[in-house]
mmCIF file with all atom_site columns, C-alpha atoms and ligand atoms in Angstrom:
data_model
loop_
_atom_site.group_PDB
_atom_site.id
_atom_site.type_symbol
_atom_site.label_atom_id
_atom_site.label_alt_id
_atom_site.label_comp_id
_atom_site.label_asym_id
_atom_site.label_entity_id
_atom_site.label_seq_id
_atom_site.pdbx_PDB_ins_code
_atom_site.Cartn_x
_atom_site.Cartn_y
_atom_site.Cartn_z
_atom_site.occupancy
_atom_site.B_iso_or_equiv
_atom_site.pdbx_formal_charge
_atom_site.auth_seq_id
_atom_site.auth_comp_id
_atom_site.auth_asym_id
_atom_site.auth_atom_id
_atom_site.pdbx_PDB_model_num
ATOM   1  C  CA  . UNK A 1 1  ? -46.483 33.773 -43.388 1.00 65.00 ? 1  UNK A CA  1
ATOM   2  C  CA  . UNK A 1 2  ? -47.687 32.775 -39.882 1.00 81.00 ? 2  UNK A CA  1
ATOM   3  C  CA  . UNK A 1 3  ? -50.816 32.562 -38.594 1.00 82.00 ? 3  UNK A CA  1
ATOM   4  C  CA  . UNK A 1 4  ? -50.289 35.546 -36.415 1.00 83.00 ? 4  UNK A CA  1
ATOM   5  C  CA  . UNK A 1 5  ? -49.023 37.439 -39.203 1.00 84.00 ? 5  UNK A CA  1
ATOM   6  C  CA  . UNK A 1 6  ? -51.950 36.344 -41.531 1.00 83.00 ? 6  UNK A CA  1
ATOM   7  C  CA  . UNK A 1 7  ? -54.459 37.211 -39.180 1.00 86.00 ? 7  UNK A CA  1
ATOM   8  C  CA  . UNK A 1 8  ? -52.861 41.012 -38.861 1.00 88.00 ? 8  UNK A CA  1
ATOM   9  C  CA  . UNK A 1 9  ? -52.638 41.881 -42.752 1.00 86.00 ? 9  UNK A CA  1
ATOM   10 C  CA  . UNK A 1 10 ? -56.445 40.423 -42.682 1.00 84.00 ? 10 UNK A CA  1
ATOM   11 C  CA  . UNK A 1 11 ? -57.781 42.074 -39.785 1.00 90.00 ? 11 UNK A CA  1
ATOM   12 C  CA  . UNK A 1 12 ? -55.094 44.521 -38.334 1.00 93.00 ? 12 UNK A CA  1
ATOM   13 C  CA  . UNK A 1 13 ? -56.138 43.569 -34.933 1.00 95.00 ? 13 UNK A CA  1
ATOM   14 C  CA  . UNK A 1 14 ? -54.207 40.900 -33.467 1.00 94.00 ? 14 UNK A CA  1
ATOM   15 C  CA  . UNK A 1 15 ? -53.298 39.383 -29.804 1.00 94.00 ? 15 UNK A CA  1
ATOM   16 C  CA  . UNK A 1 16 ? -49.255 39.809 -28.957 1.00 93.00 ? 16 UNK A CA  1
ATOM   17 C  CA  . UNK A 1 17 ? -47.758 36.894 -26.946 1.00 92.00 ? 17 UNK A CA  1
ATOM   18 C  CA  . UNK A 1 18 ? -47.262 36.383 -24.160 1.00 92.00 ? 18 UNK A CA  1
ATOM   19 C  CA  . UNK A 1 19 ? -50.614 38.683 -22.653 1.00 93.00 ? 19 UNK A CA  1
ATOM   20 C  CA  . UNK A 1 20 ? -52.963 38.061 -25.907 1.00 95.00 ? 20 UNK A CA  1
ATOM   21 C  CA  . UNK A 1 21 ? -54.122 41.528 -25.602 1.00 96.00 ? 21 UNK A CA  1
ATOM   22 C  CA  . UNK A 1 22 ? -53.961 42.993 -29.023 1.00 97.00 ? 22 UNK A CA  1
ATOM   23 C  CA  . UNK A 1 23 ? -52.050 45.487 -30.623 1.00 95.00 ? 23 UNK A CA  1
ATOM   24 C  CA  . UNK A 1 24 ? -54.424 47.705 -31.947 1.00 96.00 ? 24 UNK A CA  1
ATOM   25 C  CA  . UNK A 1 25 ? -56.662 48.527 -29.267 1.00 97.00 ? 25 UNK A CA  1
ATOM   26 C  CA  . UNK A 1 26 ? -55.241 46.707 -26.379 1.00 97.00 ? 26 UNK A CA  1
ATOM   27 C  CA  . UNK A 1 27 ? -58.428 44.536 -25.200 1.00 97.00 ? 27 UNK A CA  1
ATOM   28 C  CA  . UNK A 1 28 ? -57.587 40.844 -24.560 1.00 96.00 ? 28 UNK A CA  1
ATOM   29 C  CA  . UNK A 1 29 ? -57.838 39.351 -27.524 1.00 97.00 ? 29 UNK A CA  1
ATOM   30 C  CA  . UNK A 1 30 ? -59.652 38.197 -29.784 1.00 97.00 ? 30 UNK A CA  1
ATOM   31 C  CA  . UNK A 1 31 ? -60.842 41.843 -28.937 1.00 97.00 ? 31 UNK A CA  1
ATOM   32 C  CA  . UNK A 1 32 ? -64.162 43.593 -30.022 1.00 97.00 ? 32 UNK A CA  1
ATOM   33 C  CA  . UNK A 1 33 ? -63.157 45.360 -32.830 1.00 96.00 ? 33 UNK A CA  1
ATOM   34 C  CA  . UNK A 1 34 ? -62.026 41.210 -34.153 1.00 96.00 ? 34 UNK A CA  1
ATOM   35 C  CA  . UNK A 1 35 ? -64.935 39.909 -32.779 1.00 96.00 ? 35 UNK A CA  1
ATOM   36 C  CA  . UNK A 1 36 ? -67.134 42.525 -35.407 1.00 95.00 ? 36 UNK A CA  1
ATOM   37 C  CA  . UNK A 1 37 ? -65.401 41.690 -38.413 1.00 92.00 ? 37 UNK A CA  1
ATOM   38 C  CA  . UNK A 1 38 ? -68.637 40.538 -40.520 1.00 90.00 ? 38 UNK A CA  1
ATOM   39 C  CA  . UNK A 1 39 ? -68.688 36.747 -41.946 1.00 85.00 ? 39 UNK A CA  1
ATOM   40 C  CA  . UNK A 1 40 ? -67.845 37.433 -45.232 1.00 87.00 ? 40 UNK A CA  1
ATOM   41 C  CA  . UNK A 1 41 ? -64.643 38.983 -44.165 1.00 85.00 ? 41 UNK A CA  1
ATOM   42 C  CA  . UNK A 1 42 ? -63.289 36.458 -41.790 1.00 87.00 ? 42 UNK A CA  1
ATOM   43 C  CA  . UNK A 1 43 ? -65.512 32.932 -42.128 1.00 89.00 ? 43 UNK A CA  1
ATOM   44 C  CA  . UNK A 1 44 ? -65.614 30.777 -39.614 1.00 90.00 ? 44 UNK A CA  1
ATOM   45 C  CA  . UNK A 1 45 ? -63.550 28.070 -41.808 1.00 90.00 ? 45 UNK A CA  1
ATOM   46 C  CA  . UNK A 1 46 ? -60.343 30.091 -41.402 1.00 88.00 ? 46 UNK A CA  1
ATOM   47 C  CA  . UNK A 1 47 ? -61.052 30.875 -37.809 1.00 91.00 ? 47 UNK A CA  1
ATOM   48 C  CA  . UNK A 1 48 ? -61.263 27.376 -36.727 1.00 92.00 ? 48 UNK A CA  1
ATOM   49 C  CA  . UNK A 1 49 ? -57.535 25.826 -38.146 1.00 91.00 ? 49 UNK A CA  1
ATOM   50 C  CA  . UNK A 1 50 ? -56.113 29.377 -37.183 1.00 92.00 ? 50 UNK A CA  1
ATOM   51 C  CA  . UNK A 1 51 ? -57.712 28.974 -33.671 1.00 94.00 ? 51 UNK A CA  1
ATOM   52 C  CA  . UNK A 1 52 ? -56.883 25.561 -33.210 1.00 93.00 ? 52 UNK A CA  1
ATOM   53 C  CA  . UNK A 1 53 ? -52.968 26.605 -33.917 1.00 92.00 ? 53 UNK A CA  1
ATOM   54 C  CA  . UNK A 1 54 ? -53.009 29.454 -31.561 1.00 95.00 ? 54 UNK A CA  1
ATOM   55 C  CA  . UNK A 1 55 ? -54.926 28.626 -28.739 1.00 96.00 ? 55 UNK A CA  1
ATOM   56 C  CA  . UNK A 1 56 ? -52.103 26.370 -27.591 1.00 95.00 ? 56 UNK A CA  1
ATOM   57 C  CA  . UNK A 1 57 ? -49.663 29.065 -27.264 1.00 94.00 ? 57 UNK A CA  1
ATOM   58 C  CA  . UNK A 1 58 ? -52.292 31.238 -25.737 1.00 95.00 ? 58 UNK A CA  1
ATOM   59 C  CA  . UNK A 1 59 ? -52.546 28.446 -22.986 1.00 94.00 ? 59 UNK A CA  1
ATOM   60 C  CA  . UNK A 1 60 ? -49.047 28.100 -22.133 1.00 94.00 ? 60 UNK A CA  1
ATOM   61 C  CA  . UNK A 1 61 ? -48.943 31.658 -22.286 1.00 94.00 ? 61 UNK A CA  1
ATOM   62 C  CA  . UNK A 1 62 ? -51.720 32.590 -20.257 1.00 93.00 ? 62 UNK A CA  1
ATOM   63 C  CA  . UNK A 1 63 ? -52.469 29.457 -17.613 1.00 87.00 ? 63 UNK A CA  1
ATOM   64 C  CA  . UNK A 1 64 ? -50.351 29.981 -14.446 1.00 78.00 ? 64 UNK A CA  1
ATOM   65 C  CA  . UNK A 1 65 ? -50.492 33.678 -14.694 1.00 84.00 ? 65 UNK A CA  1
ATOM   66 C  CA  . UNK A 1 66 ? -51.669 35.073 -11.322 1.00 83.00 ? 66 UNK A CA  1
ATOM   67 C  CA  . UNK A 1 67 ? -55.404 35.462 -11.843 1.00 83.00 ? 67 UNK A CA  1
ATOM   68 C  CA  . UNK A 1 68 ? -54.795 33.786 -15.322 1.00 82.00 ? 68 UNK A CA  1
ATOM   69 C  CA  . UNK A 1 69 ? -57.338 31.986 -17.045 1.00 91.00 ? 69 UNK A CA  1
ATOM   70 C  CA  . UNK A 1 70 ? -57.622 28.243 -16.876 1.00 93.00 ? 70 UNK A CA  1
ATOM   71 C  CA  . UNK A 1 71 ? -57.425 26.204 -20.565 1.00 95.00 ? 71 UNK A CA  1
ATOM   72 C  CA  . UNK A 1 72 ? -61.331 25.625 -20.613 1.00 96.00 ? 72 UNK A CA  1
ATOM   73 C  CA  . UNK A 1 73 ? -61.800 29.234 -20.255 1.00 96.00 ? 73 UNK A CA  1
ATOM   74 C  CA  . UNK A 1 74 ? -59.237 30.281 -22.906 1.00 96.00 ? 74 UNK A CA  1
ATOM   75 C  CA  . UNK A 1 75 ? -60.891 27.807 -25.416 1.00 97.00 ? 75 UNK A CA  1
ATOM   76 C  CA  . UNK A 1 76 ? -64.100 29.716 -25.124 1.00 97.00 ? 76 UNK A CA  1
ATOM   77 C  CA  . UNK A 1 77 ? -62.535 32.741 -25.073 1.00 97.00 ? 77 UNK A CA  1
ATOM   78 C  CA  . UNK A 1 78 ? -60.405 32.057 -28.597 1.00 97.00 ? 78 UNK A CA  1
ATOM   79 C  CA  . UNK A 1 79 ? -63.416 29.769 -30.117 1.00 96.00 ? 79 UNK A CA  1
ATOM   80 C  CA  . UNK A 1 80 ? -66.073 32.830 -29.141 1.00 96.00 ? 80 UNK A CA  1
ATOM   81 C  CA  . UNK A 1 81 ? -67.657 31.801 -32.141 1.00 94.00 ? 81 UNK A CA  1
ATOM   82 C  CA  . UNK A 1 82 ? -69.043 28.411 -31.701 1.00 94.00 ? 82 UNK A CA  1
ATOM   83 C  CA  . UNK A 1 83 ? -71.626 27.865 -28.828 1.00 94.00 ? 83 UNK A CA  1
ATOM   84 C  CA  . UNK A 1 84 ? -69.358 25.308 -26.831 1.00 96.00 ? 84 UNK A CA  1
ATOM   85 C  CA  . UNK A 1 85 ? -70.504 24.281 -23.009 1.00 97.00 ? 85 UNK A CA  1
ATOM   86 C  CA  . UNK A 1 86 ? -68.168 23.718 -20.183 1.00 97.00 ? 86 UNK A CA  1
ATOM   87 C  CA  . UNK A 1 87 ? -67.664 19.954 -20.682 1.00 98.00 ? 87 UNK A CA  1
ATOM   88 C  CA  . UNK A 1 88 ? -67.280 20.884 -24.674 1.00 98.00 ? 88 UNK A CA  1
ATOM   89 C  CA  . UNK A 1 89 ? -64.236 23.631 -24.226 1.00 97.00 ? 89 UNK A CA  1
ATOM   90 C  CA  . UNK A 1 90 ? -62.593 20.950 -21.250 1.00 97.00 ? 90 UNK A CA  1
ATOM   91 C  CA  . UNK A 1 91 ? -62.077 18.187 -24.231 1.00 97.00 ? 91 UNK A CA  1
ATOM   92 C  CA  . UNK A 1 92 ? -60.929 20.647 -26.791 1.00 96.00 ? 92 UNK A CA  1
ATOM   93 C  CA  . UNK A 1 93 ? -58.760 21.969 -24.515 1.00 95.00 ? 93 UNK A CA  1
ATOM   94 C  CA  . UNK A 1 94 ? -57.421 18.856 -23.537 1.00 95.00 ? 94 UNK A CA  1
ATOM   95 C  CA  . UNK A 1 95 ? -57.046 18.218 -27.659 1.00 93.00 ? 95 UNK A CA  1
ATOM   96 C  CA  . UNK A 1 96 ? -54.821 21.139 -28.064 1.00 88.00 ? 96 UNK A CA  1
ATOM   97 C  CA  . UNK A 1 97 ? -52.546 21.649 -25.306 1.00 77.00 ? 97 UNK A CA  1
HETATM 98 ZN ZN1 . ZN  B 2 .  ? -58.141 44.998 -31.323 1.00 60.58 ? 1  ZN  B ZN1 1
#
């Protein structure tokens, strides 16, 4: 199973390439209704490796796009979870593209 597909029987909410806005509720994802899902359900050790998989798609998808978001920004906005700084989500996104 892929990550994508992993992430969907898990959660049901889940960001479709190329616009990462998700298929459920259709907020750029990871959307809210992702964002909630408590701890228990979805711990932070299976969101990083899943994250660090798909946020390199999500910047080849997403950088260049008119108005698009640059790779620090979509770092922060796929690792929501961890309390990174600007310098911080520039190296990692450097690491994964
Ligand atoms: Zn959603």
């Amino acid at each position: 199973m892929t990550v994508l597909g992993g992430i969907r029987t898990v959660t049901g909410h889940i960001g479709s390439q190329p616009t990462w806005d998700c298929e459920a509720c259709g907020q750029p994802w990871p959307c809210p209704a992702f964002q909630a899902i408590p701890p228990d359900q979805l711990t932070t050790s299976t969101l990083i490796p899943a994250m660090a998989l798909l946020v390199p798609s999500a910047i080849r998808d997403l950088r260049g796009r008119p108005e698009g978001p640059e790779p620090p920004e979509i770092v922060k906005r796929f690792l929501w979870f961890l309390p990174l700084n600007d310098d911080e989500a520039r190296a990692i996104a450097l690491r994964l593209r």
